[in-house]
Amino acid sequence: MHILVTNDDGVMAPGLLALAKTMREIGEVSIVAPEINWSASGHVKTMHRPLRVREVILQDGTKALSSDGAPSDCVALALLGLLPKPIDLVVSGINPNANIGHDVTYSGTVTAAMEAMITGSLPAIAVSVDGPDNHGAPLDFSAAALVAKQVVKLVLAKGMPKGVFLNVNVPYLPFEQIKGFRVTRQGLRVYRDSLDKRIDPRGRPYYWIGGESPTAIPEEGTDYGAISHGYVSITPLQLDLTAWSAIGDLEQWEWS
Ligand code: MN
C-alpha cells in the first residue's frame, strides 16, 4: 500500500506532518506538497510555466518533495511519473479549517483529492479539522489524524464507490469526545466577504477581498450539522456537477 500525502497549506504545515505519521501505520507514504500556502486556490493546472520539485526534510526528520505548483499540480506530478512507485490512495490534509458547503470549490485540500480522481482514478480523501479562529497556540491535529486513519482503513476494506471521493471534516475535539461518524451532504456556508479598497504609497488603489470569517447553517444531515454536533462528517463528492433537476425544464425551452 503506497499512500500519497499532500495538502494545500504547504509542505511544512503541522497538519501534513500529523497525517503522514498516522498514514505510515497503514502503508508506505510519499509526500508531494506545495512549498507555500495555496489555501483557497481552487482546482489548478499549471500549464504555462515549468514546475520545480525539491527534496525537503520535515520536522520529524522524514523526507518529502515540495513543488512550486498548486496542490492539484502536486498530485498530478506524483501520479504522472515523479514517483517511481505507483500510488494506491491519496490523502490530502489535514487542513486547519473545515471545508464545508461551497468551500469545496475553493479548497486546495479538496481539489487535490479531485485531481487524484481525474489523473489517477484513485481513491482520494480530503481531511479537514474545524479548528478555532485566532487560536493562539498550535492546533492539535492528533484526533483528526486518528480519524483519517480510521477512514482510510475503512475505504481500503470496503473499496471506494466508483466516481466518488470523500470530504472528511472533523470537529476540533479530543478524540474520546468525538461522538461518531455521520455520512452527510454539503451544507450551506454563509460567506461574509467584503471589498476593502485602499490606496498604495504611489497613490493607486488596490483591493483586498476581506471581511469576517464565514459562518454556516448547522442543518441536520449536512457536513456542518454533523461537526457542529460533535460528529465526524463524511461527505461523498463527485465531479459531475450537472444540475440533473434542471435538464427536463431546460429541454422545454425554445432553443432554435
Ligand atoms: Mn488550507
XYZ file of N, CA and C and ligand atoms in Angstrom:
769
model
N 0.848 -1.207 0.000
C 0.000 0.000 0.000
C 0.878 1.249 0.000
N 0.771 2.018 -1.088
C 1.583 3.232 -1.230
C 0.640 4.441 -1.205
N 0.761 5.239 -0.165
C -0.165 6.360 0.041
C 0.543 7.670 -0.274
N -0.104 8.484 -1.103
C 0.410 9.831 -1.352
C -0.273 10.790 -0.379
N 0.539 11.539 0.360
C 0.013 12.552 1.273
C 0.355 13.928 0.700
N -0.651 14.778 0.632
C -0.438 16.136 0.161
C -1.293 17.081 0.991
N -1.203 18.363 0.691
C -2.051 19.339 1.392
C -2.077 20.632 0.594
N -2.753 21.644 1.134
C -2.728 22.954 0.466
C -2.085 24.035 1.331
N -1.649 23.644 2.528
C -1.093 24.640 3.453
C 0.422 24.762 3.333
N 0.996 23.916 2.512
C 2.447 23.933 2.359
C 3.079 22.742 3.050
N 4.216 22.320 2.503
C 4.849 21.071 2.927
C 5.264 21.102 4.399
N 5.492 22.303 4.948
C 5.942 22.393 6.333
C 4.786 22.510 7.338
N 3.554 22.423 6.866
C 2.405 22.600 7.764
C 2.289 21.438 8.759
N 1.948 21.725 10.014
C 1.854 20.668 11.023
C 0.755 19.644 10.730
N -0.303 20.047 10.040
C -1.378 19.112 9.707
C -0.916 18.004 8.782
N -0.018 18.330 7.869
C 0.527 17.329 6.945
C 1.412 16.346 7.701
N 2.195 16.864 8.621
C 3.088 16.022 9.427
C 2.272 14.996 10.224
N 1.194 15.471 10.862
C 0.350 14.586 11.674
C -0.316 13.524 10.806
N -0.746 13.927 9.608
C -1.413 12.985 8.701
C -0.429 11.926 8.198
N 0.754 12.373 7.792
C 1.749 11.433 7.268
C 2.122 10.405 8.334
N 2.203 10.866 9.578
C 2.589 9.977 10.677
C 1.578 8.828 10.833
N 0.290 9.136 10.836
C -0.692 8.052 11.001
C -0.824 7.212 9.723
N -0.603 7.826 8.563
C -0.689 7.044 7.317
C 0.424 6.003 7.255
N 1.574 6.303 7.884
C 2.691 5.336 7.906
C 2.326 4.071 8.682
N 1.298 4.155 9.525
C 0.840 2.954 10.241
C 0.027 2.046 9.318
N -0.362 2.574 8.145
C -1.166 1.790 7.203
C -0.320 1.296 6.030
N 0.610 2.113 5.573
C 1.406 1.715 4.405
C 2.599 2.622 4.208
N 3.221 2.449 3.049
C 4.348 3.318 2.685
C 3.792 4.690 2.287
N 4.442 5.734 2.752
C 3.943 7.091 2.499
C 4.945 7.874 1.660
N 4.451 8.522 0.610
C 5.243 9.529 -0.095
C 4.528 10.858 0.048
N 5.298 11.908 0.216
C 4.724 13.247 0.365
C 5.153 14.101 -0.816
N 4.172 14.658 -1.517
C 4.440 15.705 -2.506
C 3.456 16.816 -2.194
N 3.969 17.959 -1.783
C 3.093 19.045 -1.324
C 3.663 20.375 -1.790
N 2.817 21.378 -1.857
C 3.309 22.681 -2.318
C 4.293 23.310 -1.333
N 5.237 24.094 -1.870
C 6.216 24.712 -0.962
C 5.626 25.903 -0.200
N 4.541 26.472 -0.693
C 3.899 27.589 0.014
C 2.417 27.287 0.237
N 1.773 28.183 0.974
C 0.352 28.010 1.292
C -0.523 28.351 0.077
N -1.296 27.357 -0.386
C -2.212 27.537 -1.520
C -3.660 27.428 -1.050
N -3.941 27.715 0.209
C -5.324 27.612 0.682
C -6.240 28.484 -0.171
N -7.427 27.974 -0.437
C -8.433 28.676 -1.250
C -7.938 28.989 -2.657
N -7.105 28.113 -3.196
C -6.600 28.328 -4.562
C -7.430 27.603 -5.610
N -8.349 26.739 -5.175
C -9.207 26.020 -6.115
C -8.445 24.975 -6.915
N -9.085 24.524 -7.981
C -8.501 23.450 -8.793
C -7.628 24.066 -9.883
N -6.353 23.806 -9.807
C -5.372 24.469 -10.671
C -4.655 23.438 -11.527
N -4.419 23.787 -12.797
C -3.476 23.029 -13.612
C -2.475 24.031 -14.166
N -1.228 23.939 -13.734
C -0.197 24.879 -14.186
C 0.331 24.411 -15.532
N 0.055 25.200 -16.566
C 0.403 24.796 -17.929
C 1.344 25.769 -18.616
N 1.526 26.955 -18.057
C 2.250 27.992 -18.797
C 3.582 28.359 -18.178
N 4.025 27.532 -17.261
C 5.373 27.683 -16.712
C 5.831 26.312 -16.231
N 7.137 26.137 -16.128
C 7.611 24.839 -15.649
C 7.361 24.674 -14.162
N 7.341 23.436 -13.715
C 7.216 23.156 -12.279
C 8.555 22.644 -11.767
N 8.940 23.142 -10.616
C 10.189 22.703 -9.985
C 9.837 21.847 -8.765
N 10.658 20.846 -8.529
C 10.460 19.967 -7.375
C 11.767 19.892 -6.601
N 11.664 19.983 -5.287
C 12.887 19.796 -4.498
C 12.602 18.948 -3.267
N 13.666 18.333 -2.763
C 13.519 17.487 -1.591
C 13.655 18.346 -0.342
N 12.800 18.103 0.624
C 12.880 18.832 1.900
C 12.833 17.820 3.047
N 13.358 18.236 4.180
C 13.320 17.404 5.378
C 12.291 18.009 6.331
N 11.334 17.198 6.735
C 10.285 17.688 7.637
C 10.783 17.715 9.080
N 9.948 18.287 9.942
C 10.314 18.475 11.352
C 10.675 17.167 12.060
N 10.039 16.052 11.615
C 10.323 14.763 12.267
C 11.500 14.029 11.610
N 12.180 14.714 10.676
C 13.365 14.121 10.055
C 13.069 13.315 8.798
N 11.786 13.166 8.440
C 11.437 12.405 7.239
C 11.561 13.293 5.998
N 11.703 12.599 4.854
C 11.870 13.318 3.592
C 10.519 13.565 2.926
N 10.435 14.681 2.218
C 9.239 14.975 1.426
C 9.685 15.681 0.158
N 8.789 15.710 -0.824
C 9.040 16.503 -2.017
C 8.106 17.701 -1.998
N 8.651 18.846 -2.369
C 7.793 20.025 -2.472
C 7.895 20.552 -3.895
N 6.814 21.198 -4.333
C 6.846 21.796 -5.667
C 6.306 23.208 -5.601
N 6.638 23.996 -6.644
C 6.127 25.369 -6.701
C 4.759 25.419 -7.383
N 4.169 24.258 -7.595
C 2.834 24.194 -8.159
C 1.765 24.176 -7.080
N 0.519 24.130 -7.527
C -0.645 24.082 -6.642
C -0.796 22.659 -6.088
N -1.672 22.490 -5.099
C -1.918 21.130 -4.585
C -2.307 20.146 -5.692
N -3.181 20.571 -6.598
C -3.593 19.660 -7.679
C -2.414 19.352 -8.605
N -1.509 20.321 -8.800
C -0.296 20.043 -9.583
C 0.568 18.993 -8.886
N 0.665 19.099 -7.569
C 1.485 18.138 -6.809
C 0.967 16.723 -7.010
N -0.354 16.575 -6.986
C -0.946 15.248 -7.176
C -0.679 14.770 -8.606
N -0.875 15.658 -9.572
C -0.632 15.277 -10.969
C 0.828 14.870 -11.164
N 1.755 15.650 -10.616
C 3.181 15.315 -10.714
C 3.440 13.913 -10.167
N 2.902 13.666 -8.982
C 3.155 12.384 -8.315
C 2.597 11.219 -9.125
N 1.416 11.410 -9.693
C 0.756 10.304 -10.382
C 1.256 10.116 -11.811
N 1.807 11.177 -12.404
C 2.234 11.078 -13.807
C 3.680 10.623 -13.958
N 4.349 10.343 -12.851
C 5.674 9.763 -13.027
C 6.784 10.324 -12.161
N 6.485 11.354 -11.383
C 7.519 11.893 -10.488
C 7.986 10.825 -9.495
N 7.022 10.043 -9.017
C 7.369 8.988 -8.060
C 7.568 7.674 -8.811
N 8.617 6.960 -8.485
C 8.898 5.724 -9.227
C 7.849 4.639 -9.004
N 7.265 4.588 -7.791
C 6.294 3.520 -7.495
C 4.871 4.024 -7.649
N 3.984 3.195 -8.192
C 2.598 3.651 -8.346
C 1.916 3.920 -6.999
N 1.010 4.886 -7.033
C 0.262 5.277 -5.830
C -1.048 4.490 -5.794
N -1.453 4.087 -4.592
C -2.721 3.357 -4.436
C -3.847 4.238 -3.909
N -3.486 5.274 -3.150
C -4.520 6.086 -2.490
C -3.923 7.461 -2.180
N -4.760 8.484 -2.261
C -4.290 9.850 -2.000
C -5.070 10.435 -0.826
N -4.333 11.014 0.130
C -4.967 11.688 1.263
C -4.426 13.110 1.321
N -5.331 14.053 1.479
C -4.950 15.466 1.476
C -5.358 16.108 2.799
N -4.409 16.825 3.409
C -4.728 17.494 4.670
C -3.544 17.439 5.614
N -3.766 17.596 6.856
C -5.052 17.911 7.471
C -5.200 19.426 7.459
N -6.247 19.906 6.807
C -6.447 21.351 6.745
C -6.898 21.872 8.118
N -6.375 23.021 8.536
C -6.714 23.514 9.878
C -8.103 24.156 9.990
N -8.817 24.259 8.864
C -10.186 24.795 8.898
C -11.101 23.854 8.142
N -12.359 23.821 8.556
C -13.332 22.946 7.899
C -13.517 23.363 6.443
N -13.799 22.388 5.595
C -14.145 22.641 4.200
C -15.553 22.128 3.974
N -16.510 23.020 4.091
C -17.906 22.598 4.046
C -18.653 23.414 2.995
N -19.789 22.871 2.558
C -20.620 23.576 1.587
C -19.813 23.971 0.355
N -19.981 25.224 -0.066
C -19.313 25.702 -1.278
C -17.803 25.816 -1.112
N -17.294 25.669 0.085
C -15.832 25.692 0.276
C -15.127 24.714 -0.650
N -15.811 23.622 -0.995
C -15.111 22.562 -1.727
C -14.589 23.052 -3.085
N -15.224 24.087 -3.651
C -14.721 24.585 -4.937
C -13.518 25.503 -4.753
N -13.398 26.119 -3.592
C -12.239 26.975 -3.306
C -11.061 26.161 -2.785
N -11.367 25.100 -2.085
C -10.381 24.410 -1.257
C -9.283 23.712 -2.049
N -8.042 24.032 -1.737
C -6.918 23.281 -2.306
C -6.848 21.874 -1.741
N -7.279 21.725 -0.491
C -7.300 20.405 0.147
C -8.221 19.461 -0.628
N -9.418 19.959 -0.942
C -10.415 19.121 -1.625
C -10.052 18.933 -3.102
N -9.552 19.993 -3.748
C -9.252 19.868 -5.181
C -8.038 18.965 -5.425
N -7.175 18.821 -4.433
C -6.087 17.833 -4.555
C -6.688 16.431 -4.651
N -7.716 16.174 -3.849
C -8.400 14.872 -3.920
C -9.102 14.706 -5.268
N -9.702 15.792 -5.772
C -10.331 15.740 -7.100
C -9.318 15.328 -8.163
N -8.135 15.918 -8.077
C -7.102 15.639 -9.076
C -6.701 14.167 -9.058
N -6.703 13.578 -7.873
C -6.356 12.155 -7.765
C -7.352 11.301 -8.543
N -8.612 11.735 -8.571
C -9.629 11.009 -9.330
C -9.449 11.228 -10.819
N -9.151 12.489 -11.204
C -9.054 12.811 -12.628
C -7.802 12.183 -13.239
N -6.668 12.382 -12.602
C -5.405 11.914 -13.181
C -5.182 10.430 -12.966
N -5.614 9.929 -11.809
C -5.248 8.553 -11.477
C -6.393 7.605 -11.242
N -7.648 8.100 -11.280
C -8.806 7.271 -10.908
C -8.553 6.539 -9.596
N -7.954 7.245 -8.656
C -7.579 6.620 -7.390
C -8.545 7.006 -6.281
N -8.673 6.154 -5.262
C -9.434 6.579 -4.087
C -8.748 7.779 -3.448
N -9.542 8.771 -3.099
C -8.964 10.009 -2.586
C -9.815 10.550 -1.447
N -9.132 11.096 -0.448
C -9.805 11.569 0.760
C -9.204 12.906 1.166
N -10.064 13.908 1.351
C -9.635 15.209 1.869
C -10.020 15.276 3.340
N -9.091 15.692 4.182
C -9.349 15.725 5.626
C -9.103 17.138 6.161
N -10.109 17.661 6.852
C -10.006 18.995 7.453
C -10.506 18.932 8.881
N -9.927 19.761 9.726
C -10.423 19.855 11.097
C -11.010 21.257 11.284
N -12.067 21.320 12.060
C -12.769 22.588 12.274
C -12.054 23.379 13.379
N -10.830 23.768 13.093
C -10.018 24.483 14.078
C -10.596 25.845 14.404
N -10.448 26.276 15.657
C -10.981 27.582 16.035
C -10.208 28.717 15.359
N -10.911 29.804 15.081
C -10.272 31.006 14.527
C -9.391 31.652 15.581
N -8.350 32.298 15.132
C -7.469 33.067 16.022
C -7.017 32.247 17.227
N -6.700 30.984 16.955
C -6.232 30.085 18.000
C -4.801 30.490 18.341
N -4.570 30.852 19.581
C -3.248 31.338 19.961
C -2.166 30.276 19.845
N -2.425 29.090 20.399
C -1.431 28.018 20.431
C -1.489 27.212 19.131
N -0.459 26.392 18.856
C -0.530 25.500 17.692
C -1.726 24.554 17.810
N -2.381 24.278 16.681
C -3.540 23.379 16.697
C -3.102 21.946 17.003
N -3.991 21.193 17.643
C -3.754 19.783 17.919
C -4.431 18.955 16.816
N -3.624 18.346 15.963
C -4.163 17.568 14.846
C -4.313 16.087 15.177
N -4.043 15.691 16.440
C -3.953 14.261 16.737
C -5.290 13.538 16.555
N -6.386 14.144 16.980
C -7.690 13.484 16.839
C -8.058 13.334 15.366
N -7.855 14.390 14.595
C -8.184 14.329 13.167
C -7.302 13.314 12.449
N -6.057 13.165 12.907
C -5.158 12.189 12.287
C -5.641 10.761 12.575
N -6.124 10.529 13.796
C -6.681 9.207 14.129
C -7.940 8.930 13.310
N -8.769 9.957 13.152
C -9.971 9.820 12.325
C -9.574 9.474 10.891
N -8.568 10.177 10.368
C -8.119 9.920 8.992
C -7.685 8.466 8.843
N -6.996 7.950 9.855
C -6.544 6.560 9.799
C -7.737 5.607 9.732
N -8.755 5.857 10.579
C -9.952 5.012 10.562
C -10.652 5.063 9.205
N -10.744 6.278 8.647
C -11.436 6.439 7.359
C -10.684 5.689 6.264
N -9.372 5.865 6.210
C -8.581 5.205 5.165
C -8.685 3.691 5.300
N -8.608 3.181 6.523
C -8.711 1.727 6.734
C -10.050 1.201 6.228
N -11.119 1.935 6.510
C -12.449 1.502 6.081
C -12.586 1.568 4.561
N -12.036 2.629 3.967
C -12.070 2.746 2.499
C -11.313 1.585 1.865
N -10.178 1.231 2.446
C -9.394 0.115 1.890
C -10.140 -1.206 2.054
N -10.876 -1.352 3.155
C -11.613 -2.592 3.391
C -12.841 -2.690 2.485
N -13.541 -1.574 2.302
C -14.815 -1.612 1.574
C -14.657 -1.295 0.093
N -13.621 -0.527 -0.269
C -13.480 -0.055 -1.646
C -14.279 1.216 -1.837
N -13.674 2.204 -2.464
C -14.383 3.476 -2.684
C -15.417 3.286 -3.796
N -16.640 3.789 -3.596
C -17.616 3.726 -4.697
C -17.047 4.426 -5.939
N -17.394 3.914 -7.124
C -16.847 4.442 -8.370
C -17.231 5.916 -8.560
N -16.268 6.725 -8.959
C -16.525 8.126 -9.254
C -16.723 8.993 -8.021
N -16.385 8.463 -6.871
C -16.641 9.177 -5.616
C -15.323 9.428 -4.881
N -15.209 10.591 -4.273
C -14.128 10.813 -3.314
C -14.745 11.391 -2.047
N -13.979 11.377 -0.963
C -14.563 11.738 0.332
C -14.020 13.068 0.843
N -14.922 13.892 1.299
C -14.556 15.123 2.002
C -14.863 14.902 3.483
N -13.810 14.789 4.275
C -13.948 14.468 5.696
C -13.680 15.724 6.523
N -14.613 16.052 7.398
C -14.433 17.168 8.331
C -14.557 16.655 9.753
N -13.622 17.091 10.584
C -13.533 16.580 11.947
C -13.743 17.737 12.919
N -14.621 17.543 13.920
C -14.769 18.617 14.916
C -13.479 18.763 15.719
N -13.217 19.969 16.183
C -11.987 20.192 16.964
C -12.228 19.788 18.410
N -12.125 18.485 18.666
C -12.385 17.911 19.985
C -11.320 16.855 20.275
N -11.075 16.550 21.551
C -10.247 15.387 21.859
C -10.904 14.142 21.270
N -10.092 13.173 20.848
C -10.615 12.002 20.130
C -11.750 11.324 20.891
N -11.606 11.188 22.224
C -12.630 10.476 23.013
C -13.957 11.235 23.037
N -13.897 12.522 22.783
C -15.137 13.310 22.843
C -15.880 13.377 21.507
N -15.262 12.859 20.457
C -15.958 12.827 19.162
C -17.042 11.756 19.251
N -18.286 12.152 18.864
C -19.433 11.272 19.123
C -19.576 10.134 18.133
N -18.943 10.260 16.965
C -19.083 9.204 15.962
C -18.979 9.799 14.575
N -19.506 9.042 13.597
C -19.391 9.437 12.190
C -20.789 9.653 11.609
N -20.913 10.629 10.750
C -22.159 10.858 10.022
C -21.842 10.981 8.534
N -22.569 10.258 7.708
C -22.466 10.456 6.256
C -23.409 11.600 5.908
N -22.876 12.604 5.259
C -23.597 13.874 5.122
C -23.649 14.345 3.671
N -24.468 15.393 3.468
C -24.433 16.124 2.191
C -23.804 17.488 2.452
N -23.478 18.190 1.369
C -22.905 19.525 1.517
C -23.927 20.461 2.153
N -23.490 21.203 3.130
C -24.359 22.190 3.754
C -24.174 23.557 3.120
N -24.623 24.559 3.819
C -24.545 25.914 3.281
C -23.607 26.773 4.115
N -22.553 27.227 3.492
C -21.673 28.229 4.066
C -22.349 29.586 3.928
N -22.084 30.459 4.875
C -22.546 31.843 4.747
C -21.296 32.701 4.687
N -20.973 33.161 3.480
C -19.773 33.979 3.306
C -20.087 35.428 3.678
N -19.129 36.051 4.317
C -19.331 37.437 4.742
C -18.220 38.328 4.185
N -17.859 38.040 2.931
C -16.772 38.771 2.290
C -17.160 40.229 2.066
N -16.181 41.085 2.156
C -16.399 42.485 1.771
C -15.140 42.975 1.077
N -15.318 43.992 0.239
C -14.188 44.510 -0.529
C -13.607 45.734 0.167
N -12.330 45.638 0.445
C -11.617 46.733 1.079
C -10.811 47.437 -0.006
N -11.108 48.705 -0.250
C -10.328 49.471 -1.227
C -9.381 50.382 -0.467
N -8.112 50.296 -0.783
C -7.118 51.151 -0.123
C -6.242 51.813 -1.177
N -5.406 52.713 -0.725
C -4.523 53.439 -1.642
C -3.077 53.059 -1.333
N -2.336 52.678 -2.380
C -0.945 52.279 -2.163
C -0.053 53.522 -2.041
N 1.223 53.349 -1.644
C 2.095 54.531 -1.440
C 2.292 55.378 -2.693
N 1.974 54.833 -3.864
C 2.106 55.613 -5.101
C 0.777 56.250 -5.508
N -0.207 56.166 -4.629
C -1.473 56.849 -4.882
C -2.471 56.054 -5.710
N -2.143 54.797 -6.012
C -3.065 53.990 -6.816
C -3.905 53.093 -5.911
N -5.150 52.827 -6.314
C -5.991 51.966 -5.473
C -5.582 50.492 -5.587
N -5.764 49.767 -4.509
C -5.683 48.314 -4.560
C -6.835 47.748 -3.752
N -7.101 46.493 -3.969
C -8.308 45.885 -3.397
C -7.943 44.641 -2.605
N -8.677 44.436 -1.560
C -8.449 43.264 -0.718
C -9.816 42.631 -0.449
N -9.965 41.354 -0.837
C -11.223 40.680 -0.524
C -11.104 40.167 0.907
N -11.805 40.832 1.815
C -11.679 40.507 3.226
C -13.036 40.274 3.846
N -13.220 40.818 5.023
C -14.473 40.609 5.737
C -14.300 39.586 6.830
N -15.398 39.285 7.488
C -15.344 38.360 8.620
C -15.293 36.911 8.141
N -14.870 36.020 9.034
C -14.824 34.589 8.696
C -16.223 34.105 8.339
N -16.315 33.137 7.415
C -17.643 32.636 7.066
C -18.263 31.862 8.227
N -19.576 31.855 8.259
C -20.306 31.002 9.200
C -20.973 29.900 8.361
N -21.850 29.129 8.962
C -22.534 28.077 8.211
C -23.830 27.741 8.917
N -24.716 27.081 8.185
C -26.017 26.716 8.744
C -25.947 25.261 9.220
N -26.168 25.021 10.533
C -25.982 23.672 11.086
C -27.183 22.767 10.859
N -27.588 22.653 9.601
C -28.776 21.855 9.277
C -28.505 20.361 9.434
N -29.488 19.635 9.932
C -29.412 18.179 10.099
C -29.089 17.517 8.755
N -28.205 16.552 8.786
C -27.882 15.809 7.562
C -26.761 16.415 6.746
N -26.303 17.601 7.147
C -25.242 18.258 6.379
C -23.890 18.117 7.074
N -22.843 18.500 6.310
C -21.482 18.485 6.839
C -21.369 19.351 8.104
N -21.862 20.563 8.009
C -21.726 21.451 9.174
C -22.636 21.024 10.318
N -23.810 20.483 9.967
C -24.695 19.941 11.001
C -23.967 18.888 11.832
N -23.224 18.005 11.155
C -22.510 16.930 11.855
C -21.408 17.490 12.752
N -20.515 18.307 12.191
C -19.368 18.746 13.018
C -19.816 19.674 14.140
N -20.893 20.438 13.907
C -21.340 21.339 14.973
C -21.971 20.573 16.128
N -22.345 19.294 15.894
C -22.862 18.458 16.971
C -21.836 17.434 17.460
N -20.577 17.595 17.041
C -19.518 16.744 17.592
C -19.263 15.456 16.831
N -19.806 15.334 15.610
C -19.591 14.140 14.792
C -18.613 14.433 13.658
N -17.893 13.397 13.234
C -17.102 13.487 12.016
C -18.074 13.491 10.841
N -17.849 14.403 9.901
C -18.683 14.464 8.700
C -17.954 13.803 7.536
N -18.631 12.841 6.898
C -18.094 12.158 5.715
C -19.018 12.511 4.555
N -18.568 13.375 3.665
C -19.397 13.750 2.518
C -18.838 13.112 1.253
N -19.606 12.211 0.628
C -19.158 11.678 -0.661
C -19.367 12.736 -1.738
N -18.325 13.040 -2.481
C -18.420 14.043 -3.544
C -18.152 13.383 -4.888
N -18.650 14.046 -5.952
C -18.380 13.577 -7.306
C -18.050 14.779 -8.176
N -17.424 14.509 -9.321
C -17.008 15.612 -10.187
C -18.099 16.031 -11.161
N -19.126 15.213 -11.314
C -20.222 15.567 -12.217
C -21.074 16.640 -11.549
N -20.939 17.885 -12.014
C -21.689 18.994 -11.414
C -23.000 19.263 -12.145
N -23.365 18.394 -13.074
C -24.601 18.580 -13.830
C -25.798 18.778 -12.896
N -26.587 19.794 -13.188
C -27.820 20.012 -12.415
C -28.925 19.176 -13.060
N -28.988 17.904 -12.672
C -29.930 16.971 -13.298
C -31.366 17.447 -13.173
N -31.691 18.115 -12.078
C -33.078 18.538 -11.861
C -33.492 19.617 -12.851
N -32.527 20.287 -13.486
C -32.865 21.368 -14.410
C -32.944 20.893 -15.857
N -32.501 19.678 -16.143
C -32.404 19.240 -17.540
C -33.785 19.178 -18.203
N -34.754 18.589 -17.531
C -36.087 18.466 -18.109
C -36.690 19.828 -18.432
N -36.548 20.748 -17.507
C -37.081 22.101 -17.681
C -36.404 22.803 -18.859
N -35.080 22.735 -18.908
C -34.332 23.416 -19.979
C -34.629 22.825 -21.347
N -34.924 21.518 -21.372
C -35.243 20.876 -22.656
C -36.537 21.444 -23.269
N -37.383 22.022 -22.389
C -38.649 22.583 -22.885
C -38.466 23.990 -23.460
N -37.327 24.614 -23.250
C -37.113 25.965 -23.785
C -37.043 25.914 -25.308
N -37.383 27.041 -25.949
C -37.338 27.074 -27.415
C -35.939 27.441 -27.863
N -35.091 26.421 -28.024
C -33.675 26.665 -28.274
C -33.397 27.071 -29.715
N -34.266 26.692 -30.667
C -33.935 27.027 -32.071
C -34.893 28.069 -32.617
Mn -5.501 25.168 3.762
